[in-house]
Coordinates of C-alpha atoms in Angstrom, one line a residue:
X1 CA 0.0 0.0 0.0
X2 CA 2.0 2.8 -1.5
X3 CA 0.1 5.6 0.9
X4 CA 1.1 4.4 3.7
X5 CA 4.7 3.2 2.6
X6 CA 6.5 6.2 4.2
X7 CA 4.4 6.0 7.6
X8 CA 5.7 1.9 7.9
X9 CA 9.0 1.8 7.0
X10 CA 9.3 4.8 9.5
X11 CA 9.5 1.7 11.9
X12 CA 12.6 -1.2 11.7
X13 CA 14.6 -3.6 13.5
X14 CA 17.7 -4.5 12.9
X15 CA 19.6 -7.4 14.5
X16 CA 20.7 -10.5 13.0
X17 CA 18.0 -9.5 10.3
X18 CA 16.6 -5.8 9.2
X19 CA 13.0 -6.3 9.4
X20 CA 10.6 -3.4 7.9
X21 CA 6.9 -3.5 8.5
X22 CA 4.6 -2.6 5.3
X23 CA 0.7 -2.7 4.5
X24 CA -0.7 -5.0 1.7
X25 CA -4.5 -4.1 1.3
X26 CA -4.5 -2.7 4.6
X27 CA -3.1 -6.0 6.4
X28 CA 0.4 -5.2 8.3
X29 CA 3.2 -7.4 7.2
X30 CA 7.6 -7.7 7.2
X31 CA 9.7 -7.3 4.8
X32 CA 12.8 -9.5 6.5
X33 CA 16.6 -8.9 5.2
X34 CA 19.1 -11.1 6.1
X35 CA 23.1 -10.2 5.3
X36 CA 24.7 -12.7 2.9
X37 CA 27.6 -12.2 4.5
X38 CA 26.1 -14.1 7.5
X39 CA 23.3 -15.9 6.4
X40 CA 22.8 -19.2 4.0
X41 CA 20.3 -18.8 1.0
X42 CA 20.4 -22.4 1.1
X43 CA 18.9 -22.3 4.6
X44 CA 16.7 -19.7 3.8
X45 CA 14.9 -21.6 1.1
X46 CA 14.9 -24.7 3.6
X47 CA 13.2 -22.6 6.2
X48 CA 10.7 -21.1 3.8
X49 CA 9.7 -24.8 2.9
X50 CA 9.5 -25.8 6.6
X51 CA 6.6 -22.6 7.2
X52 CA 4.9 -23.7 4.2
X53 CA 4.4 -27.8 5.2
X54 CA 3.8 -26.5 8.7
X55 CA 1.1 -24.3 7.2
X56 CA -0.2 -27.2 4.9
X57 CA -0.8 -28.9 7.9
X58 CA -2.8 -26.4 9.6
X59 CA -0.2 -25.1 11.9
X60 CA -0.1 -22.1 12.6
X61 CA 3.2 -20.5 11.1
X62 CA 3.6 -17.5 9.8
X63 CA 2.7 -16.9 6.5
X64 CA 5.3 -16.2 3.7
X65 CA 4.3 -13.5 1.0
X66 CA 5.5 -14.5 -2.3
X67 CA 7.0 -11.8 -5.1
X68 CA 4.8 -11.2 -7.8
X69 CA 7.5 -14.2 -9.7
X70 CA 6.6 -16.6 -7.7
X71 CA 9.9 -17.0 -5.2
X72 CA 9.6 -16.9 -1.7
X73 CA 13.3 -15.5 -1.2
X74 CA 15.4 -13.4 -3.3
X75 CA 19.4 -11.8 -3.3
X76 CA 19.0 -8.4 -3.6
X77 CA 22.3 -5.8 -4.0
X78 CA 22.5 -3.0 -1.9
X79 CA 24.9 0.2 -1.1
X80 CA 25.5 -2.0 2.6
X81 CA 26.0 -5.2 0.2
X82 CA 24.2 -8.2 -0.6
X83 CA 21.1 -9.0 1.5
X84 CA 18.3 -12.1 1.0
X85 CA 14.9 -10.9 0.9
X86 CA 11.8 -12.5 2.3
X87 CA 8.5 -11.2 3.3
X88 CA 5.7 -12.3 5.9
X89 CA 2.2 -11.9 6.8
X90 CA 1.6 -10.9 10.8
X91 CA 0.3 -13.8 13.1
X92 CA -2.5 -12.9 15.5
X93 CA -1.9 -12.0 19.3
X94 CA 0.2 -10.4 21.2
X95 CA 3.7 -12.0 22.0
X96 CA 4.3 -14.3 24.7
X97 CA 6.6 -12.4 26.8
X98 CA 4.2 -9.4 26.5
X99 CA 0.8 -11.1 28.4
X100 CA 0.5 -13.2 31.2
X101 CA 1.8 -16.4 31.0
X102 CA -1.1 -18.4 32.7
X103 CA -2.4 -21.8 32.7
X104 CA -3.7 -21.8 29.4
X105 CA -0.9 -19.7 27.8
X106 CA 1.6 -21.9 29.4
X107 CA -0.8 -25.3 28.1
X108 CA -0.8 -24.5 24.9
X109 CA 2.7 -22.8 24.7
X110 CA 4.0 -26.5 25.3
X111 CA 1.3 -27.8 22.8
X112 CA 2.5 -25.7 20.1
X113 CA 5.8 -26.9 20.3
X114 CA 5.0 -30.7 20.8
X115 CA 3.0 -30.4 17.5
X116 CA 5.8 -28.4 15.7
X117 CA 8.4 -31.4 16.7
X118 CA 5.5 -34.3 16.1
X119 CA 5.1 -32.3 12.3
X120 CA 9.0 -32.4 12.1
X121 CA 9.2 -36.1 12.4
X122 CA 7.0 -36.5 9.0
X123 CA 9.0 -33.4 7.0
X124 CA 10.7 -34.7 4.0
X125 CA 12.1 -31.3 2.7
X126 CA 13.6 -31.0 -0.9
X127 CA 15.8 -28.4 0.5
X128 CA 17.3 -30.0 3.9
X129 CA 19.0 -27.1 6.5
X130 CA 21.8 -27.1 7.9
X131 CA 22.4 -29.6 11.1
X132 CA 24.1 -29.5 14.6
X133 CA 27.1 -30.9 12.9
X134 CA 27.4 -28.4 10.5
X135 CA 27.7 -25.6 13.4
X136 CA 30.2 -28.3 15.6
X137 CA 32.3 -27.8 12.2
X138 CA 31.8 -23.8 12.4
X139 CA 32.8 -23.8 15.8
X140 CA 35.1 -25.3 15.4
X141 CA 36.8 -23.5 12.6
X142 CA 35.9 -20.1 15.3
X143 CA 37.8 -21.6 18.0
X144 CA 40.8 -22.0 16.1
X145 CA 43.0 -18.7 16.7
X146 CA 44.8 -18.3 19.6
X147 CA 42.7 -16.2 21.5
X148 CA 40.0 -18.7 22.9
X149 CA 40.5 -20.1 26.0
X150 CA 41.7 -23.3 26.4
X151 CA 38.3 -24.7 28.4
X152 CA 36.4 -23.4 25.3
X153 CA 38.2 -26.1 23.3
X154 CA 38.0 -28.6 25.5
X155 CA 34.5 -28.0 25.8
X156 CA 33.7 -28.1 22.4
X157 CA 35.3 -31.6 22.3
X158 CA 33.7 -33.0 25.4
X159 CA 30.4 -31.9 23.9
X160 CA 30.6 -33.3 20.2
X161 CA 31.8 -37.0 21.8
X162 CA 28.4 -36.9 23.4
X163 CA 26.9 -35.7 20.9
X164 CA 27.9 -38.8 19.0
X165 CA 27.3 -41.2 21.8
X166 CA 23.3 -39.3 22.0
X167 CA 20.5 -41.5 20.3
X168 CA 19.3 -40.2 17.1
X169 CA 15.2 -41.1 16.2
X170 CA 12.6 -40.0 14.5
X171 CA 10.9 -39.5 17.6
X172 CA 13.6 -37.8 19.0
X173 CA 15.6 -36.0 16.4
X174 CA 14.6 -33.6 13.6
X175 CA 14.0 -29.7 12.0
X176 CA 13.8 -27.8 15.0
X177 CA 13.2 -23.9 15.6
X178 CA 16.2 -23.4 17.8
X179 CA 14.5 -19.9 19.1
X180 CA 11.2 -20.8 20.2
X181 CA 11.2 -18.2 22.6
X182 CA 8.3 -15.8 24.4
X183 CA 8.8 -13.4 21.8
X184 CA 8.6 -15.4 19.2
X185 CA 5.4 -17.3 20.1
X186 CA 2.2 -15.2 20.1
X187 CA -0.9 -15.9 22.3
X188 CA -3.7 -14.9 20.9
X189 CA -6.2 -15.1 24.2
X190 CA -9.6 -15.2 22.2
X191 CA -8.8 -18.0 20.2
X192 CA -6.6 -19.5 22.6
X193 CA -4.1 -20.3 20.2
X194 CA -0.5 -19.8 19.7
X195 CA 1.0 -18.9 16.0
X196 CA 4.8 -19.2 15.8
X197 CA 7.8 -16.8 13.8
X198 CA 11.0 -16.4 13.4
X199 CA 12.1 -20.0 12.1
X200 CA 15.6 -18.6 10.9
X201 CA 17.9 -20.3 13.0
X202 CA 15.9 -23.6 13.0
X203 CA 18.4 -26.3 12.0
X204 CA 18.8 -30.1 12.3
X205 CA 19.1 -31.2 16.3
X206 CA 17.4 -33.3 19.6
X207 CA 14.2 -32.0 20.0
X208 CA 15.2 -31.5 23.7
X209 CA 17.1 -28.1 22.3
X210 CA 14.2 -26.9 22.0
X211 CA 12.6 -27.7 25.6
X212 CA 15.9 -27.0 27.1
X213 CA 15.7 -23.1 25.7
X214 CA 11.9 -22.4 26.7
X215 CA 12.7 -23.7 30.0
X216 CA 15.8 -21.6 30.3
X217 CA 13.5 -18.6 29.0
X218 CA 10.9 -19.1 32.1
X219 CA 13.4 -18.2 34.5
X220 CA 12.7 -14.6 33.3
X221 CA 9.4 -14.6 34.3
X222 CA 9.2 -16.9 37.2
X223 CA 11.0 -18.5 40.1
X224 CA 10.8 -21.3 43.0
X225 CA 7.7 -23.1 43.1
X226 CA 5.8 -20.9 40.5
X227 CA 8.7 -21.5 37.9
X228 CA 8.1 -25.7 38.4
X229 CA 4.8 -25.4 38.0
X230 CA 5.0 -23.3 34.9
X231 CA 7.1 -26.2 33.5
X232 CA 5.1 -28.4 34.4
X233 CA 2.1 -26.7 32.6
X234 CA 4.2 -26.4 29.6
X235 CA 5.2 -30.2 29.3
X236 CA 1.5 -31.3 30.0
X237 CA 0.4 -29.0 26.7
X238 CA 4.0 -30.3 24.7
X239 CA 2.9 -33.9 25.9
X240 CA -0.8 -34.0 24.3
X241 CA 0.9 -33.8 21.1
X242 CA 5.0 -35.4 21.4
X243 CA 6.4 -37.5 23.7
X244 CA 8.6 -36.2 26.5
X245 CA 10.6 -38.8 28.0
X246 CA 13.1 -39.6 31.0
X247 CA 15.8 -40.0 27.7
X248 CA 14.8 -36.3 26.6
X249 CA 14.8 -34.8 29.8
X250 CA 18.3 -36.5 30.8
X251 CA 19.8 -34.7 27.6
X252 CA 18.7 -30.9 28.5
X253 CA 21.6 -30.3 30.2
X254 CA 23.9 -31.4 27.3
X255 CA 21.5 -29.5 25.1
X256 CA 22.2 -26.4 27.4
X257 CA 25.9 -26.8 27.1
X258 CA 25.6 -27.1 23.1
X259 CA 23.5 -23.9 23.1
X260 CA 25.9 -21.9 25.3
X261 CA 28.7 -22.8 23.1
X262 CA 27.2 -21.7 19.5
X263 CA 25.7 -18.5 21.3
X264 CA 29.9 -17.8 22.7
X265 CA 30.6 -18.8 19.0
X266 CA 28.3 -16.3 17.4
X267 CA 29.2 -13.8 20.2
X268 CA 32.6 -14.0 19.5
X269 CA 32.3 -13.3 15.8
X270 CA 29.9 -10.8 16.2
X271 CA 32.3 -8.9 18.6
X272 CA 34.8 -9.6 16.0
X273 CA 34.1 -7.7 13.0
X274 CA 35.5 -3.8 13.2
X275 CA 33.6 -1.0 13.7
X276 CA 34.9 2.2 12.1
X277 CA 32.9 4.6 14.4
X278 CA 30.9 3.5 17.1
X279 CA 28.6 5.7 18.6
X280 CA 27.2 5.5 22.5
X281 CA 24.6 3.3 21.9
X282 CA 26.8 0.6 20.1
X283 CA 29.4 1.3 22.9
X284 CA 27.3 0.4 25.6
X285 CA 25.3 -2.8 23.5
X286 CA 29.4 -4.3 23.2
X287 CA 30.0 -3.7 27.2
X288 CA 26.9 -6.0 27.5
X289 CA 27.7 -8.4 24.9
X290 CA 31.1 -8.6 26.3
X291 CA 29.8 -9.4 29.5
X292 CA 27.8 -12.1 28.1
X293 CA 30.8 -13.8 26.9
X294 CA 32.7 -13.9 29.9
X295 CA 29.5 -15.0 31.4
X296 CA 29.6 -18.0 28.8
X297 CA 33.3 -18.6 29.3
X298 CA 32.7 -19.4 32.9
X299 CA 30.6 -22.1 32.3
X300 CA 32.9 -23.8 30.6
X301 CA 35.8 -23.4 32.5
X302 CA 35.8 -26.7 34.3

């Protein structure tokens, strides 16, 4: 919608991805654009296909928008370089983080993720994304100069020999969304549903990654005997629709050591990359983002 154009893209994020909103016959939708530099086209097309079969199935995805050609993702050349281009259609509610998190939220929270993994189990893609090993390999190509920590090494190995040693099933193993955070799951109280975004860093991994990251997330927004029984109301909802067994549950903690060593990874080449002039804002989001790495270092240092 071409009148309203200037009033949209007056709003943007920019993170990992530079996401615009825009109006298409009124209905607000995102323009997403991911750096080339940093992301995979390949795994872009994969993800798009994902949405789609989760979509055919009734799940509630977000939608992608297709260009008026047909594709669902295109490379685009900019003055800031090359960036991939998708768009979306908003999902209903209100994100998770943003209402409160109560028995039904936290039910069908868990539900919506139990289906997404139960879904996973019968996706034969055309396009497969990348795996767990694939970012083991990028790690450890990241950890190779002499700057990182010794116990960052010998982490990394420690947790690839389990990885190997972990049982891989279709009931166990598949596509995951690697980020299926509160702000990326809406609740949309009326129709006491939750519709899912963001599948860009989904890859190939245990289900329990997945658990194992909404779990972590809950400690934001609960603690002592409030935070177990949110848990606990989020594995009865995943449960009605994927199993959760003793195996699963015994491999979050491996899970959490995985995810803390691709988030130092990604940190670390984040942090990397020069800045020619950094201005206070950007100054103060590195202190943080420094801090975080130390953080992750410690965890590791056994």
């Amino acid at each position: 919608d071409t009148d309203r154009l200037d009033e949209a893209l007056s709003w943007f994020r920019i993170s990992a991805n530079a996401v615009y909103p825009f109006f298409c016959g009124g209905e607000l939708c995102f323009l997403r654009l991911a750096p080339a530099e940093e992301k995979n086209f390949h795994d872009i097309q994969g993800e798009i296909e994902f949405i789609r079969y989760l979509r055919s199935c009734g799940y509630p995805a977000m939608e992608p928008i297709p260009a008026r050609d047909g594709t669902y993702c295109f490379s685009m050349d900019t003055p800031w370089g090359r960036y991939y281009a998708c768009a979306f259609r908003r999902v209903s509610g209100k994100p998770m983080e943003e209402v409160e998190m109560n028995d039904a939220a936290l039910y069908e929270y868990g539900a919506a993720l139990g289906r997404l993994h139960s879904l996973s189990q019968s996706f034969a893609p055309s396009v497969r994304k990348s795996s767990y090993a694939d970012a083991l390999e990028s790690m450890y190509e990241e950890f190779a100069t002499e700057d990182v920590p010794d116990s960052v090494r010998r982490e990394l190995g420690a947790v690839s020999d389990l990885l190997k040693l972990l049982p891989k099933t279709e009931e166990n193993f598949g596509l995951v969304h690697y980020d299926f955070e509160p702000d990326n799951v809406f609740w949309d109280a009326k129709n006491q549903q939750c519709s899912v975004i963001d599948f860009d860093d989904g890859m190939y991994h245990w289900f329990a990654l997945d658990v194992e990251q909404v779990f972590d997330c809950l400690t934001e927004f609960f603690e002592g005997d409030a935070l177990q029984k949110a848990k606990e109301q989020f594995l009865k909802g995943y449960r009605t629709q994927h199993a959760f067994t003793e195996e699963t549950e015994m491999s979050m903690p491996l899970m959490r050591r995985f995810i803390n060593l691709y988030s130092y990874a990604r940190l670390r080449h984040c942090l990397s990359e020069p800045v020619s002039a950094k201005t206070e804002w950007m100054m103060r989001l590195e202190t943080r983002l420094r801090s975080k790495l130390q953080y992750l270092e410690s965890t590791m240092d056994c």
